[in-house]
Each structure stands twice: as C-alpha cells, then as structure tokens.
Short mmCIF file of C-alpha atoms in Angstrom, two decimals:
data_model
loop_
_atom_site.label_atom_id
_atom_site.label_comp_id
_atom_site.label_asym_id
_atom_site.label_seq_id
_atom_site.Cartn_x
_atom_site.Cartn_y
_atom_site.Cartn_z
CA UNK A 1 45.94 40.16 56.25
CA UNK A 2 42.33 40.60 57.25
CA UNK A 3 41.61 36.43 55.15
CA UNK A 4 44.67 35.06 57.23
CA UNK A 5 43.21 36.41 60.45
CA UNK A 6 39.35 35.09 59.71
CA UNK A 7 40.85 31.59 58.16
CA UNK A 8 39.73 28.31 59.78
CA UNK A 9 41.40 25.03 59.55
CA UNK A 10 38.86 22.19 59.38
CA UNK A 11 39.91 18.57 59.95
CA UNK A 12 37.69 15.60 60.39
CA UNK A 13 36.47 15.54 63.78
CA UNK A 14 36.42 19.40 64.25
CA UNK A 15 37.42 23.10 63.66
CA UNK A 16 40.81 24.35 64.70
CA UNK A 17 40.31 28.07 64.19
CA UNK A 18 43.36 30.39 62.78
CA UNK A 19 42.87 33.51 64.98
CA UNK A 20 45.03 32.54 68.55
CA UNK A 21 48.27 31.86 66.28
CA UNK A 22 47.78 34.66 64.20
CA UNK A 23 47.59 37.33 67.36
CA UNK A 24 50.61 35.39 68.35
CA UNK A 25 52.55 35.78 64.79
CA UNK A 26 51.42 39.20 64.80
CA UNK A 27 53.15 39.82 68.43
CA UNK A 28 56.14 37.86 67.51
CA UNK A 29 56.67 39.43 63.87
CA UNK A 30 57.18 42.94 65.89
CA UNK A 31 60.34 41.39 66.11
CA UNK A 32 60.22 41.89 62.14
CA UNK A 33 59.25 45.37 62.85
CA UNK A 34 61.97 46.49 64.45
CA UNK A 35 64.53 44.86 62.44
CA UNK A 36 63.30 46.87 59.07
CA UNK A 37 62.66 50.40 61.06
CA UNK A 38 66.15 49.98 62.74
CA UNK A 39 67.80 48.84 59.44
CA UNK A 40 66.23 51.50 57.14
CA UNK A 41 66.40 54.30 59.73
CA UNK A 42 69.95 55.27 59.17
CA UNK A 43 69.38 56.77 55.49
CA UNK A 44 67.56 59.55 56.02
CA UNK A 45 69.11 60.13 59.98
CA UNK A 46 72.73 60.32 58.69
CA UNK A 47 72.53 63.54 56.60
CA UNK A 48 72.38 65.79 59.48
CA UNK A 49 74.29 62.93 62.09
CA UNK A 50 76.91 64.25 59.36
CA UNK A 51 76.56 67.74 60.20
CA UNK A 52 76.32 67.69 64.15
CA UNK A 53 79.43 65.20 64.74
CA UNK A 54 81.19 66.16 61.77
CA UNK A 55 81.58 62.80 60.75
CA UNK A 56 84.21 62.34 57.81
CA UNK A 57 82.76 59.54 55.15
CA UNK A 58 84.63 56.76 56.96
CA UNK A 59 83.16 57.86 60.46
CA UNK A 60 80.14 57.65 58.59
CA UNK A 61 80.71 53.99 57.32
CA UNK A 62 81.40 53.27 61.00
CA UNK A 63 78.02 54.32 62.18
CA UNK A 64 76.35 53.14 59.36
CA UNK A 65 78.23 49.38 59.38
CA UNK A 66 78.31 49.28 62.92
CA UNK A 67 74.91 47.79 63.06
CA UNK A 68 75.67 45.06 60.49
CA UNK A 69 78.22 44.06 62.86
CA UNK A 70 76.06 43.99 65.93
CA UNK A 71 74.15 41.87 64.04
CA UNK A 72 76.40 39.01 63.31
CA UNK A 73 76.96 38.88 67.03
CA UNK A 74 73.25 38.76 67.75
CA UNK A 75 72.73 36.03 65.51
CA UNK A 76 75.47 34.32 66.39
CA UNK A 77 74.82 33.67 70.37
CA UNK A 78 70.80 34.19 70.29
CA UNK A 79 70.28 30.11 69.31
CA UNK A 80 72.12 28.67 72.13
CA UNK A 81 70.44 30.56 74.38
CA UNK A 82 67.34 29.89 72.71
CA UNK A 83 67.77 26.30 72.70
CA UNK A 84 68.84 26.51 76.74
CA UNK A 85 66.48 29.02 78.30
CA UNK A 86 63.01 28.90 75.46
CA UNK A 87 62.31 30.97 72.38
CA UNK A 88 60.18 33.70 74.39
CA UNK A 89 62.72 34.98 77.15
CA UNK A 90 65.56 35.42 74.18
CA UNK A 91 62.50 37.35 72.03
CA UNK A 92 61.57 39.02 75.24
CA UNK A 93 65.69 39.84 76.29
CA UNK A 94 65.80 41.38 72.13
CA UNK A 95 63.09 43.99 72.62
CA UNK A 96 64.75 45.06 75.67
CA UNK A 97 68.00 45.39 73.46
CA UNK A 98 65.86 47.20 70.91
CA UNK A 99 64.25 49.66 73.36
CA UNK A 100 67.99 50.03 74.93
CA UNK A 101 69.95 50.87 71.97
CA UNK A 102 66.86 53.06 70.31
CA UNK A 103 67.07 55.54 73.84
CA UNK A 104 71.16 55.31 73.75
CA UNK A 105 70.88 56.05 69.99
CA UNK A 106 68.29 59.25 70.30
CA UNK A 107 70.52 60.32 73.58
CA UNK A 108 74.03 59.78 71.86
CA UNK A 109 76.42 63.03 72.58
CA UNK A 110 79.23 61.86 70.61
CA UNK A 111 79.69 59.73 67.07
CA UNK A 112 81.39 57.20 69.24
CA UNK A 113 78.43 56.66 71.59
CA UNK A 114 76.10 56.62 68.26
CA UNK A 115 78.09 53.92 66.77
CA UNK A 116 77.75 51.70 70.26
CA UNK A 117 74.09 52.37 70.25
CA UNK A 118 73.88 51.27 66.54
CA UNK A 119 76.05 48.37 68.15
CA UNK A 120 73.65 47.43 70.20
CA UNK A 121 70.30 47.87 67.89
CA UNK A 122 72.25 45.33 65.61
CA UNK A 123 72.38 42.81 68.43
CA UNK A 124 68.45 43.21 68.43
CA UNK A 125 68.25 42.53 64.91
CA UNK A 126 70.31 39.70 64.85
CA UNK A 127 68.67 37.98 67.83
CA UNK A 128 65.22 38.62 66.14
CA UNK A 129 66.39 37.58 62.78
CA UNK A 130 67.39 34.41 64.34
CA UNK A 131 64.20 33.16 66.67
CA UNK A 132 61.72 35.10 65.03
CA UNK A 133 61.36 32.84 62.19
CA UNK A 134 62.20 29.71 64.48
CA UNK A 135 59.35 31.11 66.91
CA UNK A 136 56.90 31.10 64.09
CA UNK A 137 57.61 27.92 62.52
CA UNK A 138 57.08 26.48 65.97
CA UNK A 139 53.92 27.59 66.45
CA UNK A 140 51.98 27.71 63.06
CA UNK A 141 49.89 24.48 61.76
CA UNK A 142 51.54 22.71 58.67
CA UNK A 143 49.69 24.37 56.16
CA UNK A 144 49.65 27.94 56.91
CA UNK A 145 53.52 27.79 58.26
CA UNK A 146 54.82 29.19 55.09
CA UNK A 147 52.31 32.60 54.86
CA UNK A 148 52.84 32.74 58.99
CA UNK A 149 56.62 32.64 58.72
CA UNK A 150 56.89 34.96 55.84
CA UNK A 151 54.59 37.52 57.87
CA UNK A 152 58.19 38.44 59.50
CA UNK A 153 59.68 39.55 56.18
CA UNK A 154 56.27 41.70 55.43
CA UNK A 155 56.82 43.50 58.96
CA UNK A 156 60.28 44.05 57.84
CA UNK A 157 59.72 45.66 54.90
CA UNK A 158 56.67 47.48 56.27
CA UNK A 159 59.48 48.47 58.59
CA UNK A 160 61.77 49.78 56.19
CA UNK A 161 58.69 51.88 54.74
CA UNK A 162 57.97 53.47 58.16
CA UNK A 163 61.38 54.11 58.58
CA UNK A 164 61.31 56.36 55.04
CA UNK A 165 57.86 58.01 56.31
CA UNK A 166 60.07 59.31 59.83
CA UNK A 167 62.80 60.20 58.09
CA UNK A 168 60.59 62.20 55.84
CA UNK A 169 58.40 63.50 58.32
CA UNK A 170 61.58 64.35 61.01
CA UNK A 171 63.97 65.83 58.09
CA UNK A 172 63.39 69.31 59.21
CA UNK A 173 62.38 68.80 62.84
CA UNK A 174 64.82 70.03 65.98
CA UNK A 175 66.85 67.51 66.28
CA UNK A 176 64.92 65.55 64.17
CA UNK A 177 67.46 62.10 63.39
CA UNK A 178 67.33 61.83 67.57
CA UNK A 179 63.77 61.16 67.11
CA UNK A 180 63.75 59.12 64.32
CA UNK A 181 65.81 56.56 66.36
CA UNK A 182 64.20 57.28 69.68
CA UNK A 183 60.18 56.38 68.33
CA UNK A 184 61.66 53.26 67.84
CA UNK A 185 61.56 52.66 71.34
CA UNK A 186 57.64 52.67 71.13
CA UNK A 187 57.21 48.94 69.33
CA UNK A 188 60.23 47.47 71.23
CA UNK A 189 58.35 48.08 73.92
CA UNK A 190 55.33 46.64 72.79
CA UNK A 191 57.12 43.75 71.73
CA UNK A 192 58.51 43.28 74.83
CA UNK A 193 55.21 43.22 76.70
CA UNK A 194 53.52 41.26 74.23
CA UNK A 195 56.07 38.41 74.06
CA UNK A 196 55.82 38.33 78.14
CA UNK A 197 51.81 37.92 77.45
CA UNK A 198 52.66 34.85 74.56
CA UNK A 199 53.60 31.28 75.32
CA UNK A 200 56.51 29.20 74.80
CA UNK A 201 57.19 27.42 72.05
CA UNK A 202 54.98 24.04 72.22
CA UNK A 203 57.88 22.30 70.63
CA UNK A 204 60.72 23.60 73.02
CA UNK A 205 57.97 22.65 75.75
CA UNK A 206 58.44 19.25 74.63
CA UNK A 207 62.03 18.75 74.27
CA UNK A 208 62.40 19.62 77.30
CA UNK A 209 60.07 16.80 78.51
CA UNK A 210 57.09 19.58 79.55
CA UNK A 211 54.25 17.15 77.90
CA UNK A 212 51.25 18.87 79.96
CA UNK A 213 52.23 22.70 79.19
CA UNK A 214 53.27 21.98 75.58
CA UNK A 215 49.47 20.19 75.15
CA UNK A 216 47.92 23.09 77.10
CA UNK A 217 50.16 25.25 74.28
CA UNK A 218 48.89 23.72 71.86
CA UNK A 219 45.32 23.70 72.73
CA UNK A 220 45.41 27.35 73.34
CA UNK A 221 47.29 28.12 69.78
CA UNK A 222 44.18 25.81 67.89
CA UNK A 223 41.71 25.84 69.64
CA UNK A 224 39.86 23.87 71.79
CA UNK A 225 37.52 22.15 68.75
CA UNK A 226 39.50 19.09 68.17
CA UNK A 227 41.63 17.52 71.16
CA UNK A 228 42.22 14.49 69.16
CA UNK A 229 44.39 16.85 66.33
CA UNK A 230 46.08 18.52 69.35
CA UNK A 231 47.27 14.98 70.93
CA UNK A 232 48.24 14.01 67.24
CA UNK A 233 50.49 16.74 66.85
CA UNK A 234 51.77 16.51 70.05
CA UNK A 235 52.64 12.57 69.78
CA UNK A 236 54.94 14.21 66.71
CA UNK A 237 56.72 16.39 68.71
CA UNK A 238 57.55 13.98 71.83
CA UNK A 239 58.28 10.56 69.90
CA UNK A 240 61.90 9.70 69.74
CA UNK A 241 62.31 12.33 72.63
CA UNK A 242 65.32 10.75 74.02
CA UNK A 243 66.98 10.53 70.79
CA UNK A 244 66.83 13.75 70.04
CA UNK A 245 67.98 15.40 73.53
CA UNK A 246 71.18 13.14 73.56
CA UNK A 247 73.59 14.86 70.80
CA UNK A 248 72.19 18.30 72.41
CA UNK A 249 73.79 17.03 75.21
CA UNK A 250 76.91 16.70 73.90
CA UNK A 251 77.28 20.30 72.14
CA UNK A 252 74.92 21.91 70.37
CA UNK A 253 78.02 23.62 67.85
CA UNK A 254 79.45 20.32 67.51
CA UNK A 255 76.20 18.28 66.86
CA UNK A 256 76.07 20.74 63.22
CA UNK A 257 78.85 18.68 61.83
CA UNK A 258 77.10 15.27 62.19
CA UNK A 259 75.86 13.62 58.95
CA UNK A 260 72.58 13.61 59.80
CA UNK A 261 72.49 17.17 60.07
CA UNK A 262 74.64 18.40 57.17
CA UNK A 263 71.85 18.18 54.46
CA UNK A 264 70.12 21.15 56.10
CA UNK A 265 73.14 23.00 57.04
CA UNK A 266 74.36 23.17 53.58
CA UNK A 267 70.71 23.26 52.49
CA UNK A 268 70.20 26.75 55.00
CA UNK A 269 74.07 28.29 55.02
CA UNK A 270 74.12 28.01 51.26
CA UNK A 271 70.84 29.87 50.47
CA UNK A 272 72.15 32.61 53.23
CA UNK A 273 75.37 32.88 51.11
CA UNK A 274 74.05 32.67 47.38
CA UNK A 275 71.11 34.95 48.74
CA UNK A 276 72.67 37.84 49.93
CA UNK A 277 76.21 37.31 47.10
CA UNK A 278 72.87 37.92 44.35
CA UNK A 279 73.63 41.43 45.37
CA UNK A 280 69.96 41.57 46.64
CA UNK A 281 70.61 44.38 49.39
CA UNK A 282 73.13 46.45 46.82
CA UNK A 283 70.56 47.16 45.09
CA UNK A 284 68.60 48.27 47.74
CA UNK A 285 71.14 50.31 49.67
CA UNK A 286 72.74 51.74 46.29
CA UNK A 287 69.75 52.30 43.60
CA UNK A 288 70.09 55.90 43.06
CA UNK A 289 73.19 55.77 42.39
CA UNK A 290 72.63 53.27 39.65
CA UNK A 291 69.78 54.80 38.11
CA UNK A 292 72.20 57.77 38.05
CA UNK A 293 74.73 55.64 36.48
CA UNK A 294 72.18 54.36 33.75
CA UNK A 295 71.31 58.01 32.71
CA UNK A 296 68.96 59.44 34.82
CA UNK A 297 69.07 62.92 36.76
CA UNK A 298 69.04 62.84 40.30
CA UNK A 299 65.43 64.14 41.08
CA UNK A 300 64.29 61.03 38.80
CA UNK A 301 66.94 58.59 40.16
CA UNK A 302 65.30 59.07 43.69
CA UNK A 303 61.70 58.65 42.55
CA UNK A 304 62.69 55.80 40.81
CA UNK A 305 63.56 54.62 44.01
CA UNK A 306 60.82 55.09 46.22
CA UNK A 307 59.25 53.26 43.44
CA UNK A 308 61.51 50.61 44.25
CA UNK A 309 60.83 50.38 47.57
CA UNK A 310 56.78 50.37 47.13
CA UNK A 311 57.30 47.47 44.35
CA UNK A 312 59.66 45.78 47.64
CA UNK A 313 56.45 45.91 50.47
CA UNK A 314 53.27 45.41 47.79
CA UNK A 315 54.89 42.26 46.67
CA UNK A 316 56.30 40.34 49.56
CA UNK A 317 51.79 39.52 50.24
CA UNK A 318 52.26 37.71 46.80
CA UNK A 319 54.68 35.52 47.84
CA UNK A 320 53.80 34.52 50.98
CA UNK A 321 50.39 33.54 50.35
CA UNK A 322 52.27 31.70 47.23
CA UNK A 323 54.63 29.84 49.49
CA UNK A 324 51.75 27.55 50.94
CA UNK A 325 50.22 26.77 47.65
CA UNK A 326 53.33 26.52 45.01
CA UNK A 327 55.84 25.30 47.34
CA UNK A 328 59.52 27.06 48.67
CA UNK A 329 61.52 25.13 46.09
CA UNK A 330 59.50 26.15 42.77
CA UNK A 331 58.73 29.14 44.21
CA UNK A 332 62.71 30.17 44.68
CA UNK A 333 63.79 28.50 41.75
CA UNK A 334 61.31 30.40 39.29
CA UNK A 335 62.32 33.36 41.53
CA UNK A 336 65.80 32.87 40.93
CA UNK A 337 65.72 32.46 37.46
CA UNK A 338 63.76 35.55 36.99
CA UNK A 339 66.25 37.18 38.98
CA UNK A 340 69.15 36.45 36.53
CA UNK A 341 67.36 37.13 33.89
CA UNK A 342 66.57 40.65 35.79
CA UNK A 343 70.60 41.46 36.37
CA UNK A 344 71.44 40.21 32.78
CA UNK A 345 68.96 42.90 31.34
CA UNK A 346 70.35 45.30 33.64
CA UNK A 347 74.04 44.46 32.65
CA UNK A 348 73.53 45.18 29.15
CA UNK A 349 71.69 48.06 29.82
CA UNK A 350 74.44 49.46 31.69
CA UNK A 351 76.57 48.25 28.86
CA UNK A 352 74.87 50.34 25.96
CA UNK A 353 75.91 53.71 27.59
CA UNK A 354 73.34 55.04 29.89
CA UNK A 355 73.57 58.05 28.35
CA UNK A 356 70.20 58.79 27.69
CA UNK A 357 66.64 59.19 30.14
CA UNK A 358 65.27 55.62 28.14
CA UNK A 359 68.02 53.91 28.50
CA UNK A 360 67.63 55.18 32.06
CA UNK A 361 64.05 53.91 32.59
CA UNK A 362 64.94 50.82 31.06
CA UNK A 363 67.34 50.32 33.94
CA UNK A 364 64.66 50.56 36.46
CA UNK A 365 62.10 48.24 34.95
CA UNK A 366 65.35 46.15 35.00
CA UNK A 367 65.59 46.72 38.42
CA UNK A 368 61.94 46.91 39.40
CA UNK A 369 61.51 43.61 37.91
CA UNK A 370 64.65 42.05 39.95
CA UNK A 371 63.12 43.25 43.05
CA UNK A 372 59.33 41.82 42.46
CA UNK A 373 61.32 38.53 42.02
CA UNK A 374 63.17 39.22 45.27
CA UNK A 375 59.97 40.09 47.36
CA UNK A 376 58.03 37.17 46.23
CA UNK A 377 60.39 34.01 46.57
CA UNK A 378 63.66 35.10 48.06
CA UNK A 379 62.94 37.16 50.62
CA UNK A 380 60.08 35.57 51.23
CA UNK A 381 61.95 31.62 51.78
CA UNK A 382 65.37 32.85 52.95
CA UNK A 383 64.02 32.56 56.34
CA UNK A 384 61.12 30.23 56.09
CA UNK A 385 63.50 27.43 54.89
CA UNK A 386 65.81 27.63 57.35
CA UNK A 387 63.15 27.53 60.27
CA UNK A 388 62.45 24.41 58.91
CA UNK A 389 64.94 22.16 57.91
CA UNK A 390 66.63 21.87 61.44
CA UNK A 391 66.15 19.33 63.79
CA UNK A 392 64.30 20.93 66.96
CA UNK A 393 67.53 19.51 69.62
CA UNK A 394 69.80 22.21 67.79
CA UNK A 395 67.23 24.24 65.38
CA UNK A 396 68.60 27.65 67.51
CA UNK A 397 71.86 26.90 67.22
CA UNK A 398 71.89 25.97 63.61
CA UNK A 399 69.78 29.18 62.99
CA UNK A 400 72.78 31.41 64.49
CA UNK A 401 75.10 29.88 62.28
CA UNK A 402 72.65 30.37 59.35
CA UNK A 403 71.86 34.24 60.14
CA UNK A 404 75.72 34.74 60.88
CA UNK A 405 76.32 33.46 57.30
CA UNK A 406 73.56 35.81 56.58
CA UNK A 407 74.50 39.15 58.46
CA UNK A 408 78.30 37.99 57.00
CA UNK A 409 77.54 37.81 53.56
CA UNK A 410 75.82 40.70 53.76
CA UNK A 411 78.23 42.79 55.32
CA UNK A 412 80.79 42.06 52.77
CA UNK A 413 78.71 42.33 49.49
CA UNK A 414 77.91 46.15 51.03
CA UNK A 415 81.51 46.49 51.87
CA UNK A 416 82.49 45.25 48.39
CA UNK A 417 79.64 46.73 46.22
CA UNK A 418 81.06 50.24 45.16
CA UNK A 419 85.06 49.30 44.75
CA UNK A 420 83.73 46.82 42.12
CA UNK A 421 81.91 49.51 40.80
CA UNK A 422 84.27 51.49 40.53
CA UNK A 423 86.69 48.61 39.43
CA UNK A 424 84.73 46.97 37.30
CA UNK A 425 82.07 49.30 35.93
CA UNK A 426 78.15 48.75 36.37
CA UNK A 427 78.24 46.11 33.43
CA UNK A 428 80.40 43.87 34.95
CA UNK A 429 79.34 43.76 38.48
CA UNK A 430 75.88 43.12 37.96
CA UNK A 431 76.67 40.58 35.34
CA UNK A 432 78.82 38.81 38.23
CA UNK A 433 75.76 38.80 40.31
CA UNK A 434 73.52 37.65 37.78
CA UNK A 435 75.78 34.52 37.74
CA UNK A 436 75.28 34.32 41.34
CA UNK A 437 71.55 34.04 40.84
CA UNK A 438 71.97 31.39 38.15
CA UNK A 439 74.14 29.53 40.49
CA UNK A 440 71.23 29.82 43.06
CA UNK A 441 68.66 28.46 40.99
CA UNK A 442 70.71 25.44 40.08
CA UNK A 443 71.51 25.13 44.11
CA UNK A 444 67.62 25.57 44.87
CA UNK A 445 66.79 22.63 42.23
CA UNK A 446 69.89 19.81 43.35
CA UNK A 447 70.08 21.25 47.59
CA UNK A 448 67.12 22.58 48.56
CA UNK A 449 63.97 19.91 50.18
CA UNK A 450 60.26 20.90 49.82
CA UNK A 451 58.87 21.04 52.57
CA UNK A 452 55.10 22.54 51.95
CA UNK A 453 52.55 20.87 54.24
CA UNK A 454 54.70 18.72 55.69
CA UNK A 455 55.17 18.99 60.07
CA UNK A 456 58.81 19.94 61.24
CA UNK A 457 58.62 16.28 62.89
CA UNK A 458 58.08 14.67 59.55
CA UNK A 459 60.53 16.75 57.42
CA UNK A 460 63.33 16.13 60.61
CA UNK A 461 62.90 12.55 60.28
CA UNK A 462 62.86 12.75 56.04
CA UNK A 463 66.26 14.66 56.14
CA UNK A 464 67.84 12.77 59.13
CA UNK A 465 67.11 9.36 57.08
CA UNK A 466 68.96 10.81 53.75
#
C-alpha cells in the first residue's frame, strides 16, 4: 500500500497529489474491516458458544445464519437513506451498529440474545457492503478508482485473517469467544470517529445542489495544485443537474425499472447472482470438509486451509492494482474462465475416488487455484462494478438492491451447499458450479461495460444513451 499512498497524479497545469483520498479510503474501508472480522469471527467462537448454551446443530445454524440475514436487511434500506441523508451519516450510523451488536454479542446471556446481536452485526455489514464501495467510487480520481475501491475487499479479507488470529489467540482464554466478538468494538469505533472527521461525498454534495461545499470537497480530496482540474470535474458532476434529481423525485425503487437504468441493473444484480451461485463462499466456509472428502486426514485438511485463506488475502493486491491497468471486464472474464476451469479440475478429481493423500493434494491446488482466480478479478470487481454503473440520483438505492441480491444469493448457496453434497456427491456439485462460472464469463463478455478511466459522469451518460 505504501506506492498507492506516495502516488501523484500529474495533469497539465499541475499536481493533484494521491495522499488526502487515500487517508480517506483508508478511514472508509474500516467499513471493510469490520465486515471480514465480523463475518469470519463466528468459526472459531462457535465451538465453545456450543458448549456454554448447549446449542443443538440447528441452534447453531441460527446463530451462525442469523448474520447473513441481518445483512440482507442492511443492504436493503442503507441506499435510500444514503441517497436522502449523504453517504457519511449512514457510514457513520453502521459503525455505531457495529460497535452495538459487537458489546451485545460479547455480553449475550442466552443463545437467543447471541443470535439478535449477530442480527444486528449483519445490519452493519450490509449497510457497509452497500456505501462503502459507493463512498469510494465517489471520491477517488478516474484512474486510481478501481485499486481505491477494491481497497474495501483487501480490508475484508485482512479482516477475515484477523478474525482467524483472535480466534486462535482467544481459543483457550476465560471466556474467550466473548472477547473475540467484543475487540471488535475497538475499529467500529474508530470507524465511527473517523467517518465523523471525513467529508461528504463531493458528488452527493452536488446533487443536492451544494456547488460551493462539493468544490471545497473536492479541492481538499486533490489537492490544492490544480483548481482548473477541480472545476472540470466538478462541471461533470453538476451538468444536467435537474435532469437527474427529477425521477429521484418520483421514487427512487421505482426509477430502477426505467430503461435507461436497466443496463446497469442487470449489468450489477446479475454479477451479484452468478458471483456468489459460482459457489465462491462454499468453498470458503466448507474447505475442510472437502479436502476431507478428496482424501486427506483432518490435521492436513485444515492446513490446507489456512493455506487457502493466505492464497485469499496475498492475492486480492494483484488484482486490484490489475483492475486500473487491464480493465474490470478482461480482468473478470479471464478470471472467470480460470475459475471453471478450476471447479472442472476439481470435479474430476473428486470423481477419481479421493481415496488417496495425492489425489488429495491435487484437490487443493484445484482449489487453491480457484481461489487466486477469485481474489484477483471477482472479488476484486463484484463491488467495484456496481459502484459504478449507477446513475448518482439512485446509485444507493440501486446498490441495496444489488447487495440484497448479493447477501440473498449468498445465503442460499450456504443453505444449499451440503444437501447437494450429500445429494449429489462432490463431483456433481462442483461440476454444477463450474457451469455457473462458464455462464459468468459469457455474461461478463455480452452484459458487462468497461469502465476503466472513464468518470462516473461519463460512463452515466454512455449507459443512459444505450
């Protein structure tokens, strides 16, 4: 990170330095943070949360999916508000919701209280998933947006990774999965205060017909060193003004179904859908239990997952310092295609037996390879796409129903994963998925826009003319 944060934008005319929007991305992608810890948290807590509630295994589905669910609901309202009240008081309301639900969580006397605070962590997530990626898109410069907006999907996994070293550290601690949830309270908190310390949105700013604060915005986030770029960028945001206000006017839900619109809904929903129906998260949630399937003890089958998870967080850098120089639409459709290729190895591997350690091992550089291709394009786009394609009158709005999809999707693939397992064998269900991922590279090449260098104004006013 230490190149993004010493990068400099020159343009004729002047220097527009790199370092006030990166201290606000970095702020911002807390919101990341949180959403990773909080996600990844529950694996190593619910092993003695097991124990001290005597939770059967569906009470423990309960706690465990209760968050997924919270999430959807997040995600669903956060956009309206955002496109009412500004990006930063939503952010600012979600790290209050983090820091709630991480003190109800560590507090909880009962599984029934734990499942409301999970409840309530997953409205966090989903409001962050939602308008932190929106946030950033607002305020990054054309041709860093890509590596700015995918700095929210490092901080998740970075999240997720933090969350292993607690649940590590705190597995034979007093009470130990009451402090894994309650340190979470410690960044929410910090997110909180910095978002209260970061502007709005320039571009909310000048929706809402704010011209002087979204130029003094803008000047802060690049600089002083070349007005003349600033009043450029802001003549972007504020022509057509009235034009775009009047549909938000008349319902921001309803304005989604107009035909202007509906190449970037289907363009965003469908990458949410195809993305998470890849089976993407199953194989994060469930690896050891197919390595274990492929032939492996389970000693190995859980090294070969913290593998897993390291091959996950070094990668996701790759990608997003590729989105800005290959572009999101190569970049997802080589991505996908790798992917397929990834679950059709894995298939047959499954297929031949998995009786044996190398047939094991094969599995995971199956699997290891799958996920490399996940942390460098999908992951990486699935929320820098959508935080562009949007037209700024509704972009919140159609973000909620984009994350809902998301959070959706997701919850049934995890619901669904093991009965097909079990149904199917391993063979069959990751074959079905690597059709998924073929279907998303074909969807990536005939739906998805590039949009690489190109300002939110100018890809708005591409999509709303096809």
């Amino acid at each position: 990170m230490a190149s993004l944060g010493t990068a400099t934008v020159t343009r004729s005319g002047g220097g527009t330095t790199l370092r006030p929007v990166i201290g606000v991305a970095l702020v911002a992608a807390l919101g990341g943070l949180l959403f990773g810890y909080d996600t990844g948290v529950i694996s190593g807590a619910l092993l003695t949360i097991e124990s001290d509630f005597g939770l059967t295994a569906f009470g423990s589905g309960v706690v465990v999916s209760a968050i997924l669910v919270g999430a959807m609901a997040g995600a669903a309202v956060a956009g309206n508000l955002a496109d009412r009240y500004g990006r930063r008081p939503v952010l600012v309301a979600a790290a209050g919701i983090f820091t709630a639900g991480a003190a109800l969580a560590a507090l909880a006397p009962s599984a029934a209280v734990l499942t409301a605070a999970r409840l309530v962590l997953g409205l966090g997530i989903g409001t962050a998933s939602n308008l932190v990626p929106v946030f950033l898109a607002e305020v990054a410069p054309p041709r860093y947006r890509g590596r700015l907006v995918g700095l929210n999907q490092l901080m998740i996994t970075l999240g997720i990774v933090l969350a292993y070293v607690a649940n590590y550290a705190l597995a034979h601690a007093t009470h130990g999965w009451r402090w894994m949830f309650g340190i979470a309270a410690v960044p929410a908190l910090l997110f909180g205060a910095g978002m209260l310390l970061m502007p709005e949105s320039p571009r909310w700013l000048a929706l809402r017909g704010r011209t002087e604060r979204a130029r003094a915005v803008l000047t802060r986030l690049r600089g002083p060193g070349d007005p003349a770029a600033v009043e450029a960028e802001l003549a972007g945001m504020t022509a057509g003004h009235e034009d775009r206000t009047a549909p938000a006017r008349r319902g921001r839900w309803r304005a989604l179904a107009g035909r202007s619109v509906r190449p970037a809904i289907i363009a965003g929903v469908g990458l949410q859908i195809l993305g998470q129906a890849s089976g993407v998260n199953t194989v994060i949630y469930y690896a050891p239990k197919i390595f274990e399937s492929s032939g492996l003890g389970s000693s190995s089958a859980v090294l070969a997952t913290v593998g897993v998870g390291l091959v996950n967080l070094l990668m996701t850098p790759v990608g997003m310092f590729a989105v800005d120089r290959i572009g999101r639409k190569k970049l997802l459709a080589s991505g996908a295609a790798v992917m397929t290729l990834a679950l059709g190895g894995l298939a047959a591997t499954l297929a031949a037996g998995g009786r044996g350690s190398s047939v094991g091992w094969l599995a995971v550089a199956f699997v290891v390879l799958f996920i490399a291709a996940v942390a460098t394009t999908l992951n990486v786009v699935v929320f820098i796409i959508p935080s562009e394609l949007y037209p700024l009158r509704i972009r919140g709005t159609a973000m909620s129903a984009t994350m809902f999809a998301n959070w959706s999707m997701n919850f049934l693939v995890s619901l669904t994963f093991l009965t097909l397992l079990d149904a199917l064998g391993g063979a069959a269900t990751f074959t079905a998925y690597a059709v998924v991922c073929a279907l998303l590279t074909l969807f990536t090449v005939r739906c998805i826009p590039e949009t690489r260098g190109k300002s939110l104004e100018e890809i708005e006013r591409e999509l709303t003319r096809g």
